[in-house]
Coordinates of C-alpha atoms and ligand atoms in Angstrom, one line a residue:
X9 CA 31.1 88.3 11.1
X10 CA 28.4 85.7 10.6
X11 CA 27.3 83.7 13.7
X12 CA 28.3 80.1 13.0
X13 CA 25.6 77.7 14.1
X14 CA 26.1 74.1 13.0
X15 CA 23.6 71.3 13.4
X16 CA 25.3 68.1 14.5
X17 CA 23.4 65.0 13.6
X18 CA 24.7 61.9 15.5
X19 CA 24.3 58.4 14.1
X20 CA 27.0 56.5 16.0
X21 CA 29.9 54.6 14.4
X22 CA 33.4 54.3 15.7
X23 CA 33.8 58.1 16.2
X24 CA 31.3 57.5 19.0
X25 CA 32.8 54.1 19.8
X26 CA 33.7 52.9 23.3
X27 CA 36.2 50.2 23.9
X28 CA 36.4 50.5 27.7
X29 CA 40.2 49.9 27.2
X30 CA 42.8 52.1 25.7
X31 CA 44.4 49.2 23.8
X32 CA 41.6 46.6 23.5
X33 CA 40.8 45.0 20.2
X34 CA 37.0 45.0 20.6
X35 CA 34.6 47.9 21.0
X36 CA 31.0 49.0 20.6
X37 CA 30.3 51.4 17.7
X38 CA 28.0 54.2 18.8
X39 CA 28.5 53.5 22.6
X40 CA 29.1 57.2 23.3
X41 CA 26.2 59.7 23.4
X42 CA 26.4 62.7 21.0
X43 CA 26.1 65.1 24.0
X44 CA 29.2 63.5 25.7
X45 CA 31.1 63.9 22.4
X46 CA 30.2 67.6 22.1
X47 CA 31.2 68.2 25.7
X48 CA 34.7 67.0 24.9
X49 CA 34.7 69.2 21.9
X50 CA 33.7 72.3 23.8
X51 CA 37.0 72.1 25.6
X52 CA 38.8 72.5 22.2
X53 CA 37.4 76.1 22.0
X54 CA 35.9 75.9 18.5
X55 CA 34.3 79.2 17.1
X56 CA 31.0 77.7 16.0
X57 CA 28.0 76.9 18.1
X58 CA 27.1 73.3 17.8
X59 CA 23.4 72.2 18.0
X60 CA 23.2 68.4 18.7
X61 CA 20.5 66.1 17.4
X62 CA 20.8 62.4 17.9
X63 CA 19.4 60.3 15.1
X64 CA 20.8 57.0 16.1
X65 CA 23.7 55.4 18.1
X66 CA 24.5 52.4 15.9
X67 CA 27.3 51.0 13.8
X68 CA 26.9 52.2 10.2
X69 CA 26.6 48.6 9.0
X70 CA 23.1 48.8 10.4
X71 CA 22.2 52.1 8.8
X72 CA 19.4 52.0 6.3
X73 CA 16.1 53.4 5.3
X74 CA 14.8 54.7 8.7
X75 CA 18.0 56.5 9.5
X76 CA 18.4 57.9 5.9
X77 CA 14.8 59.2 6.1
X78 CA 15.5 60.9 9.5
X79 CA 18.8 62.3 8.3
X80 CA 17.3 63.7 5.1
X81 CA 14.4 65.3 6.9
X82 CA 16.7 66.9 9.5
X83 CA 19.1 68.2 6.7
X84 CA 16.2 69.5 4.6
X85 CA 14.8 71.4 7.7
X86 CA 18.2 72.8 8.5
X87 CA 18.6 74.0 4.9
X88 CA 15.4 76.0 5.3
X89 CA 16.4 77.4 8.8
X90 CA 18.2 80.7 8.5
X91 CA 19.7 80.2 11.9
X92 CA 21.7 77.1 10.8
X93 CA 24.8 77.8 8.8
X94 CA 26.0 74.3 8.2
X95 CA 25.5 70.6 9.0
X96 CA 27.8 67.9 10.4
X97 CA 26.8 64.2 10.5
X98 CA 28.8 61.9 12.7
X99 CA 28.8 58.5 11.0
X100 CA 30.4 55.1 11.0
X101 CA 32.9 54.7 8.2
X102 CA 31.6 51.4 6.8
X103 CA 28.7 53.0 4.9
X104 CA 29.7 56.7 5.1
X105 CA 30.1 56.7 1.3
X106 CA 26.5 55.5 0.8
X107 CA 24.9 58.0 3.2
X108 CA 27.0 60.8 1.9
X109 CA 26.1 60.0 -1.7
X110 CA 22.4 59.5 -1.1
X111 CA 22.2 62.9 0.6
X112 CA 24.4 64.4 -2.2
X113 CA 21.8 63.3 -4.7
X114 CA 18.8 64.5 -2.8
X115 CA 19.8 67.8 -1.1
X116 CA 20.4 71.3 -2.5
X117 CA 23.9 72.6 -2.3
X118 CA 23.2 75.8 -0.4
X119 CA 24.8 75.0 2.9
X120 CA 27.8 72.8 3.8
X121 CA 26.9 69.2 4.7
X122 CA 29.9 67.3 6.1
X123 CA 30.0 63.7 7.2
X124 CA 32.8 62.8 9.6
X125 CA 33.9 59.5 11.1
X126 CA 36.8 57.9 12.8
X127 CA 38.8 54.6 12.6
X128 CA 39.6 54.3 16.3
X129 CA 37.1 54.3 19.2
X130 CA 36.9 57.5 21.2
X131 CA 38.7 56.1 24.2
X132 CA 41.5 54.3 22.3
X133 CA 45.1 55.5 22.4
X134 CA 45.6 57.8 19.4
X135 CA 41.9 58.2 18.7
X136 CA 41.3 60.1 15.5
X137 CA 37.7 61.2 16.2
X138 CA 38.3 64.5 17.9
X139 CA 40.8 65.6 15.3
X140 CA 38.5 64.6 12.4
X141 CA 35.6 66.3 14.2
X142 CA 37.5 69.6 14.7
X143 CA 38.4 69.5 11.0
X144 CA 34.8 68.9 10.1
X145 CA 33.8 71.9 12.1
X146 CA 36.4 74.0 10.3
X147 CA 35.1 72.8 6.9
X148 CA 31.4 73.3 7.8
X149 CA 32.2 76.8 9.0
X150 CA 33.9 77.7 5.7
X151 CA 31.9 79.6 3.2
X152 CA 33.8 78.0 0.4
X153 CA 32.5 74.6 1.5
X154 CA 29.1 75.4 -0.1
X155 CA 28.3 74.6 -3.7
X156 CA 30.3 71.4 -3.7
X157 CA 27.6 68.9 -2.6
X158 CA 28.0 66.7 0.4
X159 CA 31.5 66.3 1.8
X160 CA 33.3 63.7 3.8
X161 CA 36.1 64.7 6.2
X162 CA 38.6 62.1 7.4
X163 CA 41.9 63.0 8.7
X164 CA 43.0 66.2 7.1
X165 CA 41.4 65.4 3.7
X166 CA 38.1 66.6 2.3
X167 CA 36.5 64.3 -0.2
X168 CA 33.4 64.9 -2.3
X169 CA 30.6 62.3 -1.8
X170 CA 30.6 61.1 -5.3
X171 CA 34.3 60.3 -5.2
X172 CA 34.7 59.0 -1.6
X173 CA 35.2 55.3 -0.9
X174 CA 36.5 53.3 2.1
X175 CA 39.6 51.6 0.9
X176 CA 41.2 50.1 4.1
X177 CA 39.6 48.2 7.0
X178 CA 41.5 49.7 9.9
X179 CA 44.1 52.2 8.8
X180 CA 43.6 55.7 10.0
X181 CA 44.0 56.9 6.4
X182 CA 41.2 54.6 5.2
X183 CA 39.4 56.7 2.5
X184 CA 40.3 57.4 -1.1
X185 CA 38.7 59.5 -3.7
X186 CA 38.1 58.4 -7.3
X187 CA 38.1 59.8 -9.9
X188 CA 39.1 62.9 -7.9
X189 CA 41.3 62.5 -4.8
X190 CA 40.8 65.0 -1.9
X191 CA 39.3 68.3 -3.1
X192 CA 40.8 70.1 -0.1
X193 CA 43.2 69.7 2.7
X194 CA 42.8 71.1 6.2
X195 CA 46.0 72.5 7.5
X196 CA 46.5 73.9 11.1
X197 CA 46.1 77.4 9.7
X198 CA 43.5 77.2 7.0
X199 CA 41.7 75.0 4.4
X200 CA 43.3 74.7 1.0
X201 CA 40.6 74.1 -1.7
X202 CA 42.0 72.8 -4.9
X203 CA 39.3 74.2 -7.2
X204 CA 36.4 76.6 -7.0
X205 CA 32.9 75.4 -6.0
X206 CA 31.3 73.9 -9.1
X207 CA 27.7 73.3 -7.8
X208 CA 26.7 76.7 -6.6
X209 CA 23.1 77.1 -5.5
X210 CA 22.1 73.8 -7.1
X211 CA 18.7 72.3 -6.2
X212 CA 18.5 68.6 -5.3
X213 CA 19.3 66.4 -8.3
X214 CA 16.5 64.0 -7.3
X215 CA 13.5 64.0 -5.0
X216 CA 14.1 62.1 -1.8
X217 CA 11.8 59.1 -2.3
X218 CA 9.0 57.7 -0.2
X219 CA 10.7 54.3 -0.2
X220 CA 13.7 52.6 -1.8
X221 CA 13.3 49.6 -4.1
X222 CA 15.2 46.4 -3.5
X223 CA 18.4 46.6 -5.5
X224 CA 21.1 43.9 -5.0
X225 CA 24.8 43.8 -5.6
X226 CA 25.9 40.6 -7.4
X227 CA 29.6 39.9 -6.8
X228 CA 31.3 38.2 -9.8
X229 CA 33.7 35.4 -9.3
X230 CA 35.6 33.1 -11.6
X231 CA 33.6 30.0 -12.5
X232 CA 30.3 31.2 -11.2
X233 CA 27.1 30.4 -13.0
X234 CA 23.9 32.3 -13.7
X235 CA 21.9 30.9 -10.8
X236 CA 22.5 33.8 -8.4
X237 CA 20.9 36.1 -11.0
X238 CA 17.8 33.9 -11.1
X239 CA 17.8 33.8 -7.3
X240 CA 17.8 37.6 -7.1
X241 CA 15.0 37.9 -9.6
X242 CA 13.2 35.2 -7.5
X243 CA 13.2 37.5 -4.4
X244 CA 11.8 40.4 -6.3
X245 CA 14.8 42.6 -7.0
X246 CA 13.9 45.7 -8.9
X247 CA 17.4 46.4 -10.0
X248 CA 20.9 44.8 -9.9
X249 CA 24.4 46.0 -9.7
X250 CA 27.1 43.7 -10.9
X251 CA 30.4 44.0 -9.0
X252 CA 32.2 42.6 -12.0
X253 CA 35.7 41.6 -12.8
X254 CA 38.0 44.2 -14.4
X255 CA 36.0 46.5 -16.5
X256 CA 32.7 45.1 -15.2
X257 CA 33.0 41.7 -16.7
X258 CA 31.3 38.4 -15.8
X259 CA 31.1 34.9 -17.4
X260 CA 29.1 34.9 -20.6
X261 CA 26.3 32.8 -18.9
X262 CA 25.9 35.5 -16.2
X263 CA 25.9 38.4 -18.7
X264 CA 23.2 36.5 -20.6
X265 CA 21.1 36.1 -17.5
X266 CA 21.6 39.8 -16.6
X267 CA 20.6 40.8 -20.2
X268 CA 17.4 38.7 -19.7
X269 CA 16.7 40.5 -16.4
X270 CA 17.2 43.9 -18.1
X271 CA 14.8 42.8 -20.9
X272 CA 12.3 41.8 -18.3
X273 CA 12.3 45.3 -16.8
X274 CA 14.9 44.8 -14.0
X275 CA 17.7 47.3 -14.9
X276 CA 21.3 46.1 -14.5
X277 CA 24.3 48.3 -13.9
X278 CA 27.8 46.9 -14.5
X279 CA 30.4 48.2 -12.0
X280 CA 33.7 46.7 -10.9
X281 CA 35.1 44.8 -8.0
X282 CA 38.5 46.4 -8.7
X283 CA 39.4 49.1 -6.3
X284 CA 39.2 51.9 -8.8
X285 CA 38.8 52.7 -12.5
X286 CA 36.1 53.6 -15.0
X287 CA 33.7 51.0 -16.3
X288 CA 32.9 52.3 -19.8
X289 CA 30.1 51.3 -22.2
X290 CA 30.7 48.8 -25.0
X291 CA 34.4 48.2 -24.4
X292 CA 34.5 44.4 -23.6
X293 CA 30.8 44.0 -23.0
X294 CA 28.3 45.0 -25.7
X295 CA 26.0 47.1 -23.4
X296 CA 23.9 48.3 -26.4
X297 CA 23.1 44.7 -27.4
X298 CA 22.6 43.4 -23.8
X299 CA 20.6 46.5 -22.6
X300 CA 23.0 47.1 -19.7
X301 CA 24.2 50.3 -18.0
X302 CA 27.9 51.1 -17.2
X303 CA 28.6 52.4 -13.8
X304 CA 31.5 54.6 -15.0
X305 CA 33.4 55.9 -12.0
X306 CA 31.0 54.6 -9.3
X307 CA 31.9 51.5 -7.3
X308 CA 29.3 48.9 -6.5
X309 CA 28.0 50.5 -3.2
X310 CA 27.4 53.9 -4.7
X311 CA 26.1 52.5 -8.0
X312 CA 23.5 50.7 -5.9
X313 CA 22.5 54.0 -4.1
X314 CA 22.2 55.8 -7.4
X315 CA 20.2 53.0 -9.0
X316 CA 17.8 52.9 -6.0
X317 CA 17.2 56.7 -6.2
X318 CA 16.7 56.6 -10.0
X319 CA 14.3 53.7 -9.9
X320 CA 12.4 55.4 -7.0
X321 CA 12.1 58.5 -9.1
X322 CA 10.6 56.5 -12.0
X323 CA 13.7 56.5 -14.1
X324 CA 14.0 53.0 -15.6
X325 CA 14.9 53.4 -19.2
X326 CA 18.6 52.3 -19.9
X327 CA 19.6 55.4 -21.7
X328 CA 18.3 57.7 -19.0
X329 CA 19.9 55.6 -16.4
X330 CA 23.2 55.7 -18.3
X331 CA 22.9 59.5 -18.5
X332 CA 22.7 59.7 -14.7
X333 CA 25.7 57.4 -14.3
X334 CA 27.7 59.5 -16.7
X335 CA 26.7 62.7 -14.9
X336 CA 28.7 64.8 -12.4
Ligands
LIG409 N1 31.7 49.4 11.8 C1 31.9 50.8 12.1 C2 30.8 51.7 11.5 O1 30.8 51.8 10.3 C3 33.3 51.2 11.6 C4 33.6 52.7 11.8 O2 32.9 53.5 12.1 O3 34.8 53.0 11.4 O4 30.0 52.1 12.2

């Protein structure tokens, strides 16, 4: 039997949140130290040995470049360390999909990497964090969890990073997957994987960059004009993601301004503000003529992550950008 040794990277979030009241409506995300969380877990009698490393103790709304850099470095080191069999990252749920996807794009798939969060603070009645964490330990301990990219465990569901998305502000069951729903369920007895691993022994898709360019999300709304596009160009945006209406639509004047931005070397990706669905090329918007890229299944937040990584890796040409959005 292999000795299971899991690196646990703590970043904060509600899973480490302290309300100071079992029923209170306010709380501080990241109030609880990682060591205190792991002490509570030790009482659950899990099989794996957990190795804590605190990266931050913040709400994930404040996560950005410094924490991403630290997380990537810690994960990359753990991938190379034969004593570590898997990685868990405790994370706030607000931006879990962004961190998960960034790491998914920039890490090899040789060991399980599992993000886990919670919707209720650790000291609330009916807190979900310990349950989610225990499930994350099970998943990170499972050999079948490798070769699938970065995973997100919430409740009893396992989602792939590329699919995962926060879809509710406070419900326990806050995450959905699109285009795939959960790729596995954790049951009390086992983990049911719905398909075999499809990314066995893959190297990282992209190099983790030295910095990330400024890429903004532009929310479309009825009756808007093109001035927000001009404003974003004015602050030096290197790329833009449209959170468009329906299939990535926007008023004609906005699409015109976005096309001018693309022609001036600021790539533009069209995604949708709708909860789910594919944004395809050249359906309602003539992407070929306007020089735009369709986000396909990625929502605005993950489209922005992918565009930042691509631009940082020197990929700026619309057809190469489109190929990356089509992929995987
Ligand atoms: N705002 C919190 C965070 O993302 C929410 C949560 O963790 O559920 O850190």
